[in-house]
Tab-separated table of C-alpha atoms in Angstrom:
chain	number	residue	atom	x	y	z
A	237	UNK	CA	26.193	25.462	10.400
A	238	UNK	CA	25.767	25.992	6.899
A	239	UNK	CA	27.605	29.076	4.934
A	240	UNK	CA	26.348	32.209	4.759
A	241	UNK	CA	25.251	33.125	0.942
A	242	UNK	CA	27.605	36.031	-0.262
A	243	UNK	CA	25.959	38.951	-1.565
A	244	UNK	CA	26.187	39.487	-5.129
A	245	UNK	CA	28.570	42.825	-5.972
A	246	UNK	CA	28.979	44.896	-8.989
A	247	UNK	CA	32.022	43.356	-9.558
A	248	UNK	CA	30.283	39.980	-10.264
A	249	UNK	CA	27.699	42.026	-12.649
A	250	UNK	CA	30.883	43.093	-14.586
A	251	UNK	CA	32.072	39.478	-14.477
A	252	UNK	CA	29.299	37.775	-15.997
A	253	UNK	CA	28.982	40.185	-18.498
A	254	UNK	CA	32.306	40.526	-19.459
A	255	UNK	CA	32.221	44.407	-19.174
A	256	UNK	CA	34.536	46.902	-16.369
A	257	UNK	CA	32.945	48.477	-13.611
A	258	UNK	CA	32.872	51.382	-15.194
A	259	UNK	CA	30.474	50.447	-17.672
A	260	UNK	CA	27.922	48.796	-14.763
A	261	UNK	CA	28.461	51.770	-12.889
A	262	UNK	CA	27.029	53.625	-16.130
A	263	UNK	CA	24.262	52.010	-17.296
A	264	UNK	CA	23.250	51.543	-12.983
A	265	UNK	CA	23.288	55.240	-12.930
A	266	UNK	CA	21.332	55.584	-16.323
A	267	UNK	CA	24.560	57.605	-17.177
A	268	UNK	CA	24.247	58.625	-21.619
A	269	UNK	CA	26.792	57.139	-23.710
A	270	UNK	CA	26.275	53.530	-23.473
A	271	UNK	CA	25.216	50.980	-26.443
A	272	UNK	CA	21.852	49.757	-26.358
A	273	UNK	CA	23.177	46.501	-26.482
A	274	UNK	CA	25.862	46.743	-24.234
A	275	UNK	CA	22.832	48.159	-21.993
A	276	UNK	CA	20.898	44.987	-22.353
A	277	UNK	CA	24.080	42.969	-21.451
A	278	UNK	CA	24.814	44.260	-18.590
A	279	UNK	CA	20.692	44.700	-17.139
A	280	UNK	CA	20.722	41.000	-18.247
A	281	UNK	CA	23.548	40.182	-15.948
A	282	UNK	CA	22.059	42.119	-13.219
A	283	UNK	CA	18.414	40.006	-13.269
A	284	UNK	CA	19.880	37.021	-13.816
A	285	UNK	CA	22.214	37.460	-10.143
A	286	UNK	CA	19.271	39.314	-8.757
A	287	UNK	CA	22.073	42.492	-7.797
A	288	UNK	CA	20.379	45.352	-5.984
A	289	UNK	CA	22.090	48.635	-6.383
A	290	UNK	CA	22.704	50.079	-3.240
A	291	UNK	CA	22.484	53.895	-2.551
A	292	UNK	CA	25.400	53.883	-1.035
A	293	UNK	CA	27.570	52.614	-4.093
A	294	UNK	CA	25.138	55.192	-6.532
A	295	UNK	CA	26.653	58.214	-4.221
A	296	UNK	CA	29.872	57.244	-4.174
A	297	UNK	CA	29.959	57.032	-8.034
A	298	UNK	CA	29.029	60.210	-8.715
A	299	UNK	CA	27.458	63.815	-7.323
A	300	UNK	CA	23.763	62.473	-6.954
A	301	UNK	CA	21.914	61.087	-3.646
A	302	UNK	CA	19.436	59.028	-5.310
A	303	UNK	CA	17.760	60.846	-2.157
A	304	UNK	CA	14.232	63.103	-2.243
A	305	UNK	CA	13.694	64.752	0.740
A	306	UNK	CA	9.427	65.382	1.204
A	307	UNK	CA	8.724	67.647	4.533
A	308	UNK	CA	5.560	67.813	5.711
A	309	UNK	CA	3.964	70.059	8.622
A	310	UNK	CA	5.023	68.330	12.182
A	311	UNK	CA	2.349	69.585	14.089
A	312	UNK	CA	-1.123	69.264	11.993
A	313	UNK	CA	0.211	65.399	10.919
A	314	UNK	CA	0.698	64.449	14.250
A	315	UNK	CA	-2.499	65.637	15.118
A	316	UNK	CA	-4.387	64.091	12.088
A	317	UNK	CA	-2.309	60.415	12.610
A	318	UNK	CA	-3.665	60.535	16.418
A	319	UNK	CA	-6.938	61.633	15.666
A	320	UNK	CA	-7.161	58.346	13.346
A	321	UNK	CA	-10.039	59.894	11.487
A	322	UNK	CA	-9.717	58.819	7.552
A	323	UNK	CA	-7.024	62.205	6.593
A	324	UNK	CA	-4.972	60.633	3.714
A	325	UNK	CA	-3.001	63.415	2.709
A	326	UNK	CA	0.661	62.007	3.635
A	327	UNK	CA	-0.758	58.429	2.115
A	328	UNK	CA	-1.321	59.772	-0.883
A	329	UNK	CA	1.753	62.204	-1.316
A	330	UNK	CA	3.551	58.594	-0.412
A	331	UNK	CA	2.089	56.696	-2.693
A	332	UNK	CA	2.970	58.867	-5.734
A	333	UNK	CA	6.386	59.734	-4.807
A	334	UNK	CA	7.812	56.965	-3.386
A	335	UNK	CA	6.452	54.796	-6.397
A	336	UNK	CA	7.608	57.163	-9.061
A	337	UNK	CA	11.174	57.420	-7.137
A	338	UNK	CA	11.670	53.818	-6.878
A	339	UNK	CA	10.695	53.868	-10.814
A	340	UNK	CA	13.397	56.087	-11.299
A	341	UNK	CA	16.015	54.589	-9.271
A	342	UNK	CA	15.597	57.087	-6.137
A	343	UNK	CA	14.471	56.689	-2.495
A	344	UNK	CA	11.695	59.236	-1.169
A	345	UNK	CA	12.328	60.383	2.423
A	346	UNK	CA	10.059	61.213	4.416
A	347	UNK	CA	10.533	64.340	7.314
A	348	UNK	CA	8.035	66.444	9.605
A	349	UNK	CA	8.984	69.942	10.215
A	350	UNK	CA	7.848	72.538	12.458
A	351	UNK	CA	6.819	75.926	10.738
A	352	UNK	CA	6.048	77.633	13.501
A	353	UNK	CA	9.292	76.482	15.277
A	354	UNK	CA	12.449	79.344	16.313
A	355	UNK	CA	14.515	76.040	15.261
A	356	UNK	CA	13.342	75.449	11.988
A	357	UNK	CA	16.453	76.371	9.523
A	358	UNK	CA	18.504	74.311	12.513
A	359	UNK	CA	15.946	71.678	12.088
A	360	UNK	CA	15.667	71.360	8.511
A	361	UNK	CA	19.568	72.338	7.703
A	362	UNK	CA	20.356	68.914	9.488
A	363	UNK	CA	18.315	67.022	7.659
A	364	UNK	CA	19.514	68.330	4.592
A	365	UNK	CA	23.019	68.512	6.168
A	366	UNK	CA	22.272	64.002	6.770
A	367	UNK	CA	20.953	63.046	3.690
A	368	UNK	CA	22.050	65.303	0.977
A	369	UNK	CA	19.110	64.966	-1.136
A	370	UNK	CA	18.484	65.558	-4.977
A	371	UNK	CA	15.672	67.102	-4.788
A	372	UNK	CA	13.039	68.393	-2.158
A	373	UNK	CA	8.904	68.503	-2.045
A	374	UNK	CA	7.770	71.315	0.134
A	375	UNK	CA	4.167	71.214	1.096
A	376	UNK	CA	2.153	73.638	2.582
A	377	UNK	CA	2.407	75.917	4.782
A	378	UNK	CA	6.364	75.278	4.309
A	379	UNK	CA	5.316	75.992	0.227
A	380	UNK	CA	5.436	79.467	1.328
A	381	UNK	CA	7.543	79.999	4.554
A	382	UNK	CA	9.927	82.322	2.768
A	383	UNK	CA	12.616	81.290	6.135
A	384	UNK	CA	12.278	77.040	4.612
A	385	UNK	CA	12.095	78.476	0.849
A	386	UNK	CA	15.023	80.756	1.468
A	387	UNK	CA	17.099	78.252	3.247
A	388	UNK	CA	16.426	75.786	0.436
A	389	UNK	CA	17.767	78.156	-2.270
A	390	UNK	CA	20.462	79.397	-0.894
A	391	UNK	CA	21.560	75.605	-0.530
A	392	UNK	CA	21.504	75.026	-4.323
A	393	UNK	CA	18.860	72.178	-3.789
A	394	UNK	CA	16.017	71.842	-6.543
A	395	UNK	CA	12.359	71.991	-4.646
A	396	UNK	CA	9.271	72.159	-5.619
A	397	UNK	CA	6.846	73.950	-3.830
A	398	UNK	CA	3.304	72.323	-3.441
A	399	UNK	CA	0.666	74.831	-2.933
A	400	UNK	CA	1.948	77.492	-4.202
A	401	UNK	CA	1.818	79.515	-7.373
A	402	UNK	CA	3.962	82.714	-6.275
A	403	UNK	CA	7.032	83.976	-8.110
A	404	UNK	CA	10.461	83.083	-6.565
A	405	UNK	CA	12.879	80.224	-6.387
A	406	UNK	CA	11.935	76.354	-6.915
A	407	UNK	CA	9.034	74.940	-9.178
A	408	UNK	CA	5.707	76.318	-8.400
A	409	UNK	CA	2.770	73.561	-8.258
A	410	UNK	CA	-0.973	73.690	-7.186
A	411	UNK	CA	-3.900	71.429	-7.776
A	412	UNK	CA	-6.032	73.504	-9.350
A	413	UNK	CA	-7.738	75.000	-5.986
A	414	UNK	CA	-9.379	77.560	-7.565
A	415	UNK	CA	-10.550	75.903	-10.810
A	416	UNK	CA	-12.078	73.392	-8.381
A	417	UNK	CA	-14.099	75.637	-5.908
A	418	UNK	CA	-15.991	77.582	-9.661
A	419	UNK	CA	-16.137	73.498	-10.744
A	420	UNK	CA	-17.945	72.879	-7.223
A	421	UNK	CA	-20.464	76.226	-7.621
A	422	UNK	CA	-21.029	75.650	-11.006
A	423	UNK	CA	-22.116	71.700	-10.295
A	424	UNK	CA	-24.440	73.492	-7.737
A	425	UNK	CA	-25.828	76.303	-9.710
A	426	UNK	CA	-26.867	74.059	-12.378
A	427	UNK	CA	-29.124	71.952	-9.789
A	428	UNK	CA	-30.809	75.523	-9.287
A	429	UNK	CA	-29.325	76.701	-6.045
A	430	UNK	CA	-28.480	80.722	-6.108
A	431	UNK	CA	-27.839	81.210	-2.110
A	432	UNK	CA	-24.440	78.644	-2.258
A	433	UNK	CA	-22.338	79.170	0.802
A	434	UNK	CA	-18.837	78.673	1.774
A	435	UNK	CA	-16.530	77.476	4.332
A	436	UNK	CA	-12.983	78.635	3.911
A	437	UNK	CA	-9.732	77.233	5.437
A	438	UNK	CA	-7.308	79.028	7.428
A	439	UNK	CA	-5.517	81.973	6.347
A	440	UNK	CA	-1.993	80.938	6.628
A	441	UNK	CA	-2.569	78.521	3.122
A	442	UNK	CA	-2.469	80.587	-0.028
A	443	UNK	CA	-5.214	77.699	-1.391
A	444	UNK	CA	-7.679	78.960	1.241
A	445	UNK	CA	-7.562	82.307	-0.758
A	446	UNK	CA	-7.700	80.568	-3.873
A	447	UNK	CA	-10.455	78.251	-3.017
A	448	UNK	CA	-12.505	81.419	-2.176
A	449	UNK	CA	-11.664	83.596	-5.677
A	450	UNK	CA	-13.005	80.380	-7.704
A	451	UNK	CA	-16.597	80.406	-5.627
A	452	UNK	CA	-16.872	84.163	-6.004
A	453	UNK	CA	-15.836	83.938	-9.433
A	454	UNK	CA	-18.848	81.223	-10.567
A	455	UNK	CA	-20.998	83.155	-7.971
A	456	UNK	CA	-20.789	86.533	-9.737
A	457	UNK	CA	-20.448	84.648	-13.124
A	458	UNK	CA	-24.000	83.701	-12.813
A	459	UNK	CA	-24.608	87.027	-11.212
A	460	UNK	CA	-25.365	85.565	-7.133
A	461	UNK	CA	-24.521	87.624	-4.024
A	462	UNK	CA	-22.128	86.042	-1.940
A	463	UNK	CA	-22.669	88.870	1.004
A	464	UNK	CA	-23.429	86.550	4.103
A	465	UNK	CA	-22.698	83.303	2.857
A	466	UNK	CA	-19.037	83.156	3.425
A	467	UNK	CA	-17.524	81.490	6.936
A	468	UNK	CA	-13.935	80.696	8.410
A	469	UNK	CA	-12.795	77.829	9.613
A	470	UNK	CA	-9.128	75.871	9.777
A	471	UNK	CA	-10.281	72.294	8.372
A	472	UNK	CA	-11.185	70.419	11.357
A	473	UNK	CA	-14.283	69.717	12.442
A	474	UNK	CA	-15.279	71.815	15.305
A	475	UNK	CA	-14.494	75.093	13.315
A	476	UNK	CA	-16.754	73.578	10.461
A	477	UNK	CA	-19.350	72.820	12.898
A	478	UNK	CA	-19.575	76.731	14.098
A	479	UNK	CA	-19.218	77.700	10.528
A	480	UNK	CA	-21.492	75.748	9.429
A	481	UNK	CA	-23.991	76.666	12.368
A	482	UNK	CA	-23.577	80.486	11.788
A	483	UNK	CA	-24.194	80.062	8.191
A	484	UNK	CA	-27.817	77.693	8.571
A	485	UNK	CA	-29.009	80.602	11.580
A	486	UNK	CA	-28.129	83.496	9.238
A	487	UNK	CA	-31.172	85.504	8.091
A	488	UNK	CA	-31.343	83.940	4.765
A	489	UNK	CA	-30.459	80.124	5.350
A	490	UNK	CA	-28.230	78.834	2.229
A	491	UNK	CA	-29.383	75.934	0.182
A	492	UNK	CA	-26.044	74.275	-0.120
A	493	UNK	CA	-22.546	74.867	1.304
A	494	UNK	CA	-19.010	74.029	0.254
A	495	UNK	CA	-16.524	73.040	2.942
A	496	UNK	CA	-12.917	73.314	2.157
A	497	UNK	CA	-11.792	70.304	3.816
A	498	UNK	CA	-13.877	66.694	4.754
A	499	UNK	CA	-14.109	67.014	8.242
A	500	UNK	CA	-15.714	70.575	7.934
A	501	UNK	CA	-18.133	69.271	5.542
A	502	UNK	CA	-19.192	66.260	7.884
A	503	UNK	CA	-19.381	68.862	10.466
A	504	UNK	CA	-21.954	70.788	7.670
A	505	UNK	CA	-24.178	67.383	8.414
A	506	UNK	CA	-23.812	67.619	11.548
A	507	UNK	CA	-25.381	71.080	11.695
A	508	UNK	CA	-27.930	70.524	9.849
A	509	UNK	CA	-29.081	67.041	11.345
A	510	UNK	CA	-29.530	69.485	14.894
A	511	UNK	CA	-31.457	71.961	12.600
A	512	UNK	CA	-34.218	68.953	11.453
A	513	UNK	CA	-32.442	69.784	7.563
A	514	UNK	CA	-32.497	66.675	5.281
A	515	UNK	CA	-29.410	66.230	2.770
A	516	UNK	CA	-29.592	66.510	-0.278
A	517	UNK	CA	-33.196	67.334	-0.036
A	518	UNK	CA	-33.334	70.657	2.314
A	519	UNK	CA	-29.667	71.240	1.760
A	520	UNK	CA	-26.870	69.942	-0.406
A	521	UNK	CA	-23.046	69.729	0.672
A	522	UNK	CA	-19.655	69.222	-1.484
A	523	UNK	CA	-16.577	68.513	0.193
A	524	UNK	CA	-12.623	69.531	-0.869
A	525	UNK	CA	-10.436	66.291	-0.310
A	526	UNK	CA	-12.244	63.298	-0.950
A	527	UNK	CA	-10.437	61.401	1.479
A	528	UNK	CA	-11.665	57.817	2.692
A	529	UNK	CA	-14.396	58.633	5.351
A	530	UNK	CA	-16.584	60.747	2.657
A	531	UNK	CA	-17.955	57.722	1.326
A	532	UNK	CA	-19.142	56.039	4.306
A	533	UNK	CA	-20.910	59.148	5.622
A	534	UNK	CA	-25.033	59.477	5.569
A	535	UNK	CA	-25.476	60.399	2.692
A	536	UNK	CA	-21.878	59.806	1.092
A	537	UNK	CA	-20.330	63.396	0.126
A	538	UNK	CA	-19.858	64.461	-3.159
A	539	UNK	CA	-16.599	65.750	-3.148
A	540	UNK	CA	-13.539	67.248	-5.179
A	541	UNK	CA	-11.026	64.937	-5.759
A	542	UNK	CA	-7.212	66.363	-4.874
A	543	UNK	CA	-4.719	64.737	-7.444
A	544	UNK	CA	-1.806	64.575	-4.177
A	545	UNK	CA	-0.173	61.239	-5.306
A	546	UNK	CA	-0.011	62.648	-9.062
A	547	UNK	CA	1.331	66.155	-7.879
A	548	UNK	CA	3.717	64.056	-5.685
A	549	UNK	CA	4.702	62.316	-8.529
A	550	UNK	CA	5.200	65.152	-10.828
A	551	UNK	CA	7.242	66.769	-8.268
A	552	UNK	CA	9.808	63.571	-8.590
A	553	UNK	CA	10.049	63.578	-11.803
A	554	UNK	CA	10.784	67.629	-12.242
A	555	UNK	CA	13.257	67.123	-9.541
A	556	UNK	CA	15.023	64.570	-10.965
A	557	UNK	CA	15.327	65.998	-14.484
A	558	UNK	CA	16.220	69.453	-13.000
A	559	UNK	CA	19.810	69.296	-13.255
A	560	UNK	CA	19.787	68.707	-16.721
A	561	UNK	CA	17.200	71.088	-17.958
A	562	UNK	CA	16.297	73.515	-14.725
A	563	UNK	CA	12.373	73.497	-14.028
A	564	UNK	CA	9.466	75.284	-15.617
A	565	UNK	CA	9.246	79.010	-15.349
A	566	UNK	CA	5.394	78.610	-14.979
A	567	UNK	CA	3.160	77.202	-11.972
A	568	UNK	CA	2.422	73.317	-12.881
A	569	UNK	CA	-1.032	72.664	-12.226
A	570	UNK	CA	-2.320	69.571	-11.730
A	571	UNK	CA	-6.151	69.485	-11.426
A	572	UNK	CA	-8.427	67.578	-9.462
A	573	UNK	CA	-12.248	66.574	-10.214
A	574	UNK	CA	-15.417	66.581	-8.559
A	575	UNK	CA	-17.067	63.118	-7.611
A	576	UNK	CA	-20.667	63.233	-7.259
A	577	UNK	CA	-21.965	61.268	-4.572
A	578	UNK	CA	-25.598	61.771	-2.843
A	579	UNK	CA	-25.087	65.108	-0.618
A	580	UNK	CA	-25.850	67.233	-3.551
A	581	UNK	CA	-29.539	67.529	-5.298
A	582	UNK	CA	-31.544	69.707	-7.347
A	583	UNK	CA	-32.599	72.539	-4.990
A	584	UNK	CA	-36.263	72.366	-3.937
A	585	UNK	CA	-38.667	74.323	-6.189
A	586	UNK	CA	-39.749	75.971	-2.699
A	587	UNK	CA	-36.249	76.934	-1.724
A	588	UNK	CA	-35.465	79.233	-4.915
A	589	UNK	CA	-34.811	82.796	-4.589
């Protein structure tokens, strides 16, 4: 049987370089105060006896984790991983922080919490309680649950809140909901439709409110009447279906709808494929999200594009560097863009108001 390979230690870093602990330990931790050469010593030393820092050796050198802690609503991702329908909202808030992180030297952790749970400080105490992390990215609805937010503050833990743009403790971020919806009704108005309708999320998210203010905003801005043309739904598809039905049987049928999420907007072409309506040609359609699916639809959606794995990243970063110079005292918004695809069209001449 042939030997087992020991694993390389810091102690043989600080051996082959010819420095102490100490000063591994340092530049490891990115600590200030050490040469730039001594630096390149020692990261030489490392590479060349491939040594991986563990997390458990950062923590016991100093106060930090190396941990971020990123919750995410239990109940609406279980449903959207079992429905298996192209949602890529956790993907992408994965993609950017755990890459940025591991840039960094961190891990990203990933948790789902229940909001709507009696257990939820219990719930997310222990986690916090476990793993001790640096830093914490709140999305919503937890953005602005003031029992999670409180909790969090009251711990001394830097979070950021995604979604939300209220005053109070951790770093406010949104992705430009409202700048998108006006960027949506603008992109519509300027292909000549004036009767634009809209199908919002549910009220519980702050961005469903948001989403709203930016279409009435370009709607009055070109001086449009929005009475009638407004719907609710809570981003899945049924609801969009209904919304989208009550909205094409009104008594004056829009010529194009926005749907704040891509499953209500595929139920929009759904709706309008029972009504004999062509898209983009008897009605056009724009989509929030931009996940996956929206391409491989009939006709592909034109959508607006949610930066989540650059907001996720942001978040990382700010959390990191928020023990040694606190976080903005501003919102950070990070905005997305609108990708035109073929569900949007200049409105037919016969269709104007």
């Amino acid at each position: 049987m042939g030997r087992r390979r020991q694993s390389v230690t810091i102690k043989h870093v600080a051996a082959d370089a010819g420095v102490s602990l100490q000063t591994v330990s340092r530049v490891i931790n990115n600590e200030p105060n050490v040469r730039p050469a001594m630096k390149a010593k020692v990261q030489a030393s490392i590479e060349k006896l491939g040594y991986v820092p563990s997390i458990a050796a950062q923590r016991m050198s100093g106060s930090r984790s190396y941990l971020i802690l990123a919750i995410n609503d239990r109940d609406r991702t279980i449903a959207d991983w079992k429905a298996r329908d192209g949602r890529d909202w956790v993907d992408q808030m994965l993609l950017g922080g755990m890459l940025t992180a591991a840039e960094l030297g961190y891990r990203m952790i990933f948790e789902l919490v229940d909001t709507h749970s009696d257990h939820v400080e219990r719930e997310l105490g222990a986690a916090i309680a476990a793993l001790q992390p640096d830093g914490v990215i709140v999305t919503p609805p937890h953005s602005e649950n003031a029992q999670i937010t409180g909790l969090l503050a009251e711990s001394g833990i830097p979070f950021a809140r995604i979604g939300s743009k209220e005053a109070g403790p951790g770093i406010a971020m949104t992705m430009g909901d409202e700048l998108l919806a006006g960027k949506a009704t603008d992109h519509l108005i300027e292909l000549g439709h004036t009767r634009i309708g809209f199908i919002s999320g549910p009220a519980e998210y702050s961005l469903t409110s948001w989403r709203v203010d930016g279409w009435r905003e370009a709607m009055a801005n070109a001086e449009f009447d929005c009475d009638g043309l407004l719907e609710p739904g809570d981003f899945g598809f049924e609801s969009g279906l209904a919304a989208a039905r009550a909205l094409l049987d009104g008594d004056i049928r829009p010529t194009a709808i926005i749907a704040s999420s891509d499953q209500m907007a595929l139920a929009t072409l759904e709706a309008a494929k029972e009504r004999g309506l062509n898209v983009p040609k008897d009605l056009s359609v724009i989509s929030f999200d931009n996940t996956p699916i929206v391409r491989f639809s009939n006709p592909p959606l034109t959508a607006l594009d949610q930066p989540i794995s650059a907001t996720a990243a942001r978040a990382v970063e700010l959390l990191i560097d928020a023990k040694k110079n606190g976080h903005p005292s501003e919102p950070v918004v990070l905005e997305g863009e609108l990708v035109v695809r073929g569900s949007t069209a200049r409105v037919a001449a016969g269709a104007r108001a």
